[in-house]
Short mmCIF file of C-alpha atoms in Angstrom, two decimals:
data_model
loop_
_atom_site.label_atom_id
_atom_site.label_comp_id
_atom_site.label_asym_id
_atom_site.label_seq_id
_atom_site.Cartn_x
_atom_site.Cartn_y
_atom_site.Cartn_z
CA SER S 1 -5.53 12.01 -3.63
CA SER S 2 -2.10 10.25 -4.82
CA HIS S 3 -0.13 11.39 -2.04
CA GLU S 4 -2.28 9.18 0.11
CA SER S 5 -3.44 5.79 -1.75
CA LEU S 6 -1.86 3.00 -2.61
CA LEU S 7 -3.39 0.57 -5.51
CA HIS S 8 -3.79 -3.63 -4.48
CA LEU S 9 -3.33 -5.63 -8.31
CA VAL S 10 -4.99 -8.24 -7.97
CA CYS S 11 -4.79 -10.05 -11.39
CA PHE S 12 -6.48 -13.89 -12.30
CA ASP S 13 -6.56 -15.36 -15.46
CA TRP S 14 -10.23 -16.48 -17.60
CA ASP S 15 -11.31 -19.56 -18.35
CA ARG S 16 -14.34 -19.99 -20.38
CA PHE S 17 -14.67 -23.27 -18.46
CA GLY S 18 -14.42 -24.06 -14.30
CA THR S 19 -12.32 -21.48 -12.38
CA ASP S 20 -9.89 -18.54 -12.98
CA ASP S 21 -7.06 -18.97 -11.72
CA PHE S 22 -5.42 -16.33 -9.70
CA LEU S 23 -1.83 -15.43 -11.25
CA GLY S 24 -0.68 -13.09 -8.91
CA GLU S 25 -0.93 -10.09 -6.49
CA CYS S 26 1.41 -6.61 -6.02
CA LEU S 27 0.95 -2.98 -4.55
CA LEU S 28 1.82 0.06 -5.78
CA ASP S 29 2.77 3.16 -3.31
CA LEU S 30 0.43 6.44 -6.24
CA SER S 31 2.29 8.21 -3.88
CA ARG S 32 5.60 7.45 -6.06
CA TYR S 33 4.05 8.57 -9.94
CA GLU S 34 3.12 12.26 -11.26
CA VAL S 35 -0.10 13.45 -11.50
CA GLY S 36 -1.17 13.65 -15.40
CA LYS S 37 1.76 11.80 -16.68
CA VAL S 38 1.13 8.12 -17.65
CA HIS S 39 3.43 5.61 -17.03
CA LYS S 40 4.09 2.54 -18.74
CA LEU S 41 4.24 -0.03 -15.58
CA GLN S 42 5.67 -3.27 -15.92
CA LEU S 43 5.43 -4.86 -12.13
CA HIS S 44 6.87 -7.83 -10.14
CA LEU S 45 3.65 -10.30 -9.39
CA ASP S 46 3.44 -11.78 -5.19
CA GLN S 47 1.31 -13.00 -3.55
CA TYR S 48 0.36 -11.66 0.07
CA ASP S 49 -2.24 -14.30 1.60
CA GLU S 50 -0.06 -17.88 1.42
CA GLU S 51 -4.63 -18.30 1.39
CA THR S 52 -4.89 -17.72 -1.82
CA SER S 53 -3.50 -20.16 -3.63
CA LYS S 54 -1.57 -22.70 -3.56
CA GLU S 55 0.29 -21.40 -6.90
CA THR S 56 3.55 -19.74 -5.97
CA PRO S 57 3.08 -16.72 -8.27
CA THR S 58 5.95 -16.11 -11.15
CA GLY S 59 6.44 -13.64 -13.64
CA HIS S 60 4.76 -10.29 -13.82
CA VAL S 61 1.99 -8.02 -15.67
CA THR S 62 2.57 -5.00 -17.63
CA ILE S 63 0.05 -1.95 -17.14
CA GLU S 64 -0.30 2.23 -18.55
CA LEU S 65 -1.24 4.39 -15.50
CA HIS S 66 -2.17 7.06 -15.83
CA ILE S 67 -3.36 9.30 -12.33
CA LEU S 68 -5.84 12.41 -12.57
CA HIS S 69 -7.02 14.93 -10.26
CA ALA S 70 -10.45 14.17 -10.06
CA SER S 71 -11.76 17.99 -11.46
CA THR S 72 -9.70 16.14 -14.51
CA ARG S 73 -11.49 13.83 -15.71
#
């Protein structure tokens, strides 16, 4: 259930040629959001593991979050 859930969002760009670049990541505590309601969020990108990338993440990602109970999907 959402009161016990943590979402780890990891963002990469997409490159047609070469490797995709790490843009950043964020942790989202789903217990903060009401079930059944749509939440529009702007999340700051961070980096939790220095080994992930040599680049320091900057910026944010905008997402729309809609939490549903398993029985209502």
